[in-house]
XYZ file of C-alpha atoms in Angstrom:
375
model
C 2.456 19.165 23.137
C 3.204 16.738 19.972
C 1.988 19.052 17.519
C 4.364 21.354 18.167
C 6.848 19.461 18.312
C 6.030 17.535 14.941
C 6.312 21.518 13.010
C 8.907 21.931 14.147
C 10.731 18.783 13.458
C 14.261 18.906 11.680
C 13.457 22.368 10.290
C 14.846 25.681 10.926
C 13.112 27.904 13.273
C 9.968 29.402 11.314
C 9.625 33.215 11.577
C 6.286 33.533 11.489
C 4.020 30.929 12.938
C -0.108 31.309 12.992
C -1.989 28.973 15.362
C -5.067 28.990 14.413
C -7.525 27.449 17.019
C -4.915 28.449 20.613
C -6.400 28.468 23.326
C -5.458 28.364 26.732
C -2.184 28.984 25.182
C -0.068 25.677 26.201
C 0.352 25.447 22.841
C 1.716 29.021 22.044
C 3.798 29.100 25.142
C 5.783 26.226 23.560
C 6.047 27.468 20.307
C 7.544 31.077 21.704
C 10.063 28.503 23.626
C 10.857 26.924 20.314
C 11.481 30.617 18.726
C 13.432 32.035 21.932
C 11.165 35.573 21.559
C 12.585 35.858 17.988
C 9.856 35.891 14.717
C 6.512 36.953 15.142
C 3.338 34.375 16.316
C -0.023 34.800 15.501
C -2.159 32.889 18.362
C -6.057 32.771 17.404
C -9.247 31.854 19.443
C -12.478 31.857 18.229
C -14.702 30.348 21.479
C -14.498 35.072 22.773
C -14.238 33.107 26.911
C -10.999 31.617 26.394
C -9.455 34.735 24.899
C -8.603 35.435 28.169
C -7.225 33.088 29.434
C -5.405 32.923 26.354
C -3.824 36.212 27.319
C -2.386 35.227 31.187
C -1.370 32.393 29.928
C 1.383 33.969 27.603
C 1.263 36.813 30.550
C 2.858 34.673 32.350
C 5.451 32.522 30.710
C 6.444 35.705 28.949
C 5.674 35.536 25.895
C 6.832 38.565 24.488
C 6.392 37.794 19.915
C 2.819 36.838 20.243
C -0.122 38.494 18.989
C -3.859 37.810 19.745
C -6.392 37.470 17.567
C -10.433 36.389 17.712
C -10.944 35.392 14.980
C -12.984 32.136 13.515
C -10.410 30.650 11.833
C -11.453 30.475 8.503
C -10.852 34.027 7.860
C -6.815 33.230 7.256
C -6.616 32.408 4.011
C -8.024 35.058 2.626
C -7.223 38.337 4.996
C -3.699 36.443 5.244
C -2.563 35.407 1.907
C 1.051 33.110 1.843
C 1.915 35.160 4.623
C 3.216 31.731 7.286
C 5.676 30.298 7.011
C 4.196 27.925 9.669
C 1.540 27.381 10.621
C -0.493 24.791 13.133
C -3.756 23.703 13.067
C -5.072 22.120 16.205
C -8.214 21.970 15.310
C -11.705 21.490 16.624
C -12.833 17.651 17.459
C -15.148 15.621 18.311
C -13.409 15.395 21.499
C -13.071 11.417 21.153
C -9.546 11.072 22.271
C -9.873 12.190 25.672
C -13.069 10.254 27.114
C -10.128 8.138 29.427
C -9.843 11.204 31.866
C -13.140 12.931 30.732
C -16.208 10.729 30.135
C -18.976 12.922 30.270
C -16.291 14.352 27.029
C -19.057 12.360 24.394
C -22.100 13.838 26.006
C -22.490 15.162 22.532
C -22.070 12.865 20.568
C -23.668 11.387 17.323
C -22.753 10.809 14.141
C -24.153 14.089 12.547
C -21.769 15.574 14.161
C -19.553 14.407 13.265
C -19.986 15.114 9.954
C -20.600 18.526 10.757
C -17.582 18.717 12.662
C -15.704 17.050 10.076
C -17.477 19.661 7.346
C -16.110 22.648 9.575
C -12.448 20.606 9.572
C -12.154 21.412 5.421
C -12.804 24.528 5.688
C -9.919 25.272 8.535
C -7.749 23.075 6.691
C -8.265 24.902 3.826
C -7.705 28.693 4.659
C -4.637 27.252 7.053
C -3.346 25.956 3.556
C -3.745 29.425 1.484
C -2.695 30.960 4.198
C 0.443 29.508 4.347
C 3.286 30.360 2.071
C 5.520 28.110 -0.069
C 7.617 26.312 1.414
C 6.261 26.317 4.505
C 4.858 23.849 6.477
C 0.998 22.840 8.139
C 0.502 20.324 11.068
C -3.353 19.179 11.231
C -3.644 17.822 14.458
C -6.939 16.187 16.037
C -7.580 14.890 20.336
C -10.088 12.392 18.271
C -9.918 9.107 16.731
C -12.558 8.319 13.424
C -11.093 9.146 10.247
C -13.956 10.530 8.953
C -12.133 13.957 11.116
C -8.757 12.601 11.433
C -7.404 11.234 7.400
C -10.074 11.820 6.236
C -9.308 15.947 6.046
C -6.114 15.775 4.520
C -7.523 13.389 1.642
C -9.632 16.022 1.242
C -6.364 18.857 1.304
C -4.606 16.012 -0.676
C -7.496 16.101 -4.091
C -8.030 20.313 -3.865
C -4.555 20.494 -4.675
C -2.455 17.970 -5.448
C 1.115 18.131 -5.886
C 1.379 21.601 -4.419
C 1.135 19.895 -0.917
C 3.068 16.628 0.212
C 2.996 14.610 3.891
C 6.023 14.411 5.207
C 5.857 10.889 7.486
C 6.170 11.300 11.122
C 7.569 7.511 12.197
C 11.057 9.415 14.225
C 8.969 12.292 15.887
C 9.975 10.451 19.582
C 11.546 6.984 20.332
C 8.793 4.094 19.308
C 6.306 6.547 17.062
C 6.322 3.855 14.746
C 4.221 1.884 16.107
C 1.929 4.471 16.358
C 2.385 5.137 12.006
C 0.025 5.731 9.736
C 0.696 4.059 5.615
C 0.694 7.507 5.037
C 2.969 8.905 7.408
C 0.919 10.500 10.237
C 0.580 9.901 13.720
C -2.905 7.953 14.629
C -2.021 7.536 18.591
C -5.098 5.370 19.658
C -4.570 5.284 23.703
C -4.096 1.399 24.268
C -0.442 1.429 22.054
C 1.127 3.938 24.837
C -1.432 3.842 27.496
C -2.433 7.035 26.877
C -4.688 9.801 25.594
C -5.424 9.745 21.948
C -4.254 11.794 19.813
C -3.539 12.286 15.180
C -0.421 14.451 14.100
C -0.286 15.138 10.300
C 2.995 17.025 9.072
C 2.007 19.434 5.434
C 4.549 20.484 3.126
C 3.138 22.866 1.044
C 5.186 23.320 -1.762
C 3.965 26.092 -4.706
C 1.146 29.172 -4.772
C -2.298 27.581 -5.529
C -5.036 30.110 -6.386
C -5.842 33.339 -4.013
C -9.558 33.479 -1.769
C -11.383 36.019 -2.756
C -10.618 38.776 -0.009
C -12.181 38.999 2.498
C -15.250 42.729 3.060
C -14.410 43.086 6.965
C -12.840 46.726 7.720
C -9.774 46.248 9.355
C -10.540 50.295 10.848
C -7.649 52.090 12.535
C -4.576 51.164 14.199
C -4.705 53.122 17.926
C -0.650 52.894 18.072
C 2.110 54.669 16.524
C 5.785 53.878 16.321
C 8.337 55.389 18.576
C 10.626 57.936 17.266
C 14.597 56.821 17.574
C 14.845 60.129 19.329
C 11.941 58.777 22.580
C 13.241 54.747 21.753
C 16.682 55.596 23.331
C 15.627 57.253 25.944
C 13.038 54.360 26.689
C 16.084 51.794 26.271
C 18.536 53.309 28.582
C 15.715 53.701 30.945
C 14.234 50.114 31.102
C 18.234 49.022 30.720
C 18.552 51.007 34.375
C 15.605 49.325 35.183
C 16.531 45.906 34.485
C 15.307 45.049 31.030
C 15.925 45.249 28.109
C 14.705 43.713 24.351
C 16.322 42.365 20.919
C 15.155 45.121 18.513
C 16.571 43.428 15.192
C 12.763 41.832 16.692
C 11.310 44.075 18.870
C 10.057 47.275 17.942
C 8.384 50.270 20.301
C 5.229 51.540 19.775
C 3.304 53.798 21.342
C -1.162 54.354 22.660
C -1.269 57.932 24.328
C 1.002 57.001 27.844
C 0.808 53.718 26.959
C 4.582 52.034 26.214
C 4.590 48.632 23.968
C 6.370 46.752 22.642
C 6.002 44.774 18.772
C 7.348 41.601 17.402
C 9.022 43.235 14.364
C 8.130 39.777 12.393
C 4.065 41.171 12.415
C 4.267 44.506 11.863
C 3.835 43.881 8.097
C 0.528 42.571 9.142
C -1.003 45.334 11.137
C -4.024 47.133 9.118
C -4.793 43.465 6.902
C -6.406 41.888 9.823
C -7.314 43.232 13.112
C -5.349 42.125 16.823
C -7.315 42.333 20.306
C -3.905 41.819 21.761
C -0.450 42.156 20.497
C 3.027 41.775 21.571
C 4.177 43.294 25.645
C 3.136 46.338 27.546
C 6.334 47.781 28.890
C 5.139 50.608 30.430
C 2.810 53.999 30.862
C 4.585 57.498 30.833
C 4.754 60.034 33.522
C 6.182 62.877 33.993
C 8.490 61.417 36.679
C 9.473 58.623 34.839
C 8.043 54.974 33.752
C 5.866 52.499 35.978
C 6.995 49.349 33.884
C 4.981 46.755 33.605
C 5.202 43.306 35.637
C 4.575 41.672 32.280
C 7.040 43.022 30.588
C 9.154 42.067 33.799
C 8.803 38.357 33.573
C 8.928 38.509 29.470
C 12.292 41.176 29.266
C 14.201 40.803 32.896
C 17.213 37.982 32.549
C 17.238 37.673 36.222
C 20.633 38.112 37.433
C 21.685 41.826 36.653
C 22.662 44.126 39.143
C 18.949 45.372 39.588
C 17.575 41.124 40.363
C 17.287 41.018 44.339
C 16.846 37.363 44.852
C 14.176 34.929 47.158
C 14.652 33.022 49.529
C 10.827 29.992 49.538
C 9.894 31.474 52.697
C 9.816 35.236 51.143
C 8.580 33.992 47.491
C 5.571 31.802 49.179
C 5.111 35.984 50.752
C 5.283 37.339 47.759
C 2.273 35.297 45.258
C 0.845 35.843 48.594
C 0.451 39.612 47.440
C 1.863 40.527 51.063
C 4.978 42.832 50.946
C 8.251 41.906 52.140
C 10.921 42.620 54.941
C 13.976 40.587 53.603
C 16.242 40.977 56.306
C 18.446 43.354 53.923
C 17.295 45.466 51.551
C 17.608 46.158 47.946
C 19.955 49.366 47.705
C 17.948 51.015 45.070
C 14.457 51.692 45.535
C 13.235 49.740 42.214
C 14.234 46.634 41.638
C 13.626 42.613 39.861
C 12.945 39.933 42.029
C 13.625 36.659 41.931
C 13.600 33.477 42.693
C 15.907 30.815 41.668
C 17.279 33.467 39.035
C 13.589 33.914 37.542
C 12.126 37.094 37.485
C 8.738 37.123 39.354
C 7.761 40.434 38.462
C 8.653 44.505 39.376
C 8.874 46.202 42.902
C 10.045 49.598 44.948
C 11.476 49.692 47.715
C 9.935 51.300 50.149
C 12.517 51.944 53.522
C 13.255 48.039 54.331
C 10.489 47.192 52.902
C 9.562 45.895 49.121
C 6.463 46.569 48.220
C 4.389 43.696 46.778
C 3.395 45.336 42.963
C 1.906 41.239 41.896
C -1.153 41.787 39.814
C -3.882 40.787 42.289
C -5.562 37.723 39.544
C -1.820 36.446 40.129
C -2.016 36.780 43.718
C -2.363 32.792 45.153
C -3.678 31.665 48.666
C -2.601 28.480 50.592
C 0.635 27.516 50.706
C 2.988 26.933 46.946
C 5.715 24.200 46.440
C 8.763 25.626 45.934
C 11.266 23.296 45.461
C 14.683 24.390 46.029
């Protein structure tokens, strides 16, 4: 969690953030929490197999201000020059710092692989620096220990751009951080210092523009969504409010695709047409002649869990909900549609059919076995 803490250290919350290597999503969800779902985050992941789990974690945590991309991170400097006021590059690395918990982490380690990885890291940080707006912050981190992938990568950036970039020391990031502080101001966490995994974090500030990179030659393709009209949007918002869902109109905008209704973060609308998004925002609803089918991810992201539509479950009923079973409470909700909650946190959206609450939890979220609910 250190890289995100370093990204937000001492600054106002950024408006537009790039997480260059985001999967499985703990950094992105931490960023979204610190931004209070305001502004916009582009969460990128190069490995196709990891994009799905990235989205699952973003959706599970109720993140509504994020767009997912699936690119080699070296594309952003050319595709989105000076588009972000904060960038996190938790770079792919040789993984020396995690060997305590995973002895196989270094099974493919070699001096040659370290050299190759460091070459990629230098290209990634150069691209990220071009994607950063003047005045913005770039945090570079790895879970490895060698100087070649850490200090040397930063020195390469400093050599390329001189006074356009500076190092911001991290000695006050957390109590006792000085023990891991390097002379340059980086945090180089060796396992023996805190009896922890190994890690490296550097925080950099961009002071002015640098010569741009060549524009990319790829084609983005036609964006398949259209903005919703003000009149239709008012009707959707009214119906959503009645179902217990609400959002900040300044931070989110309604877009449509066929029968689908989506909420996009307004901070990212300027990027539409410049890169291809794998997914953006939150799927709010599907439209039908008789109304709307509200989506589970919208309930998690947009319900406050305390409105009149909220129906509070005890621990036993919450267990049943996560087991995918219909609920039979002693006193069912009054309305036909409700937001089921536990400890005033939304668990999903459901319909009452007689005395039964129909379970609409997506099948991929159903869990077997006992769950540990703390009162």
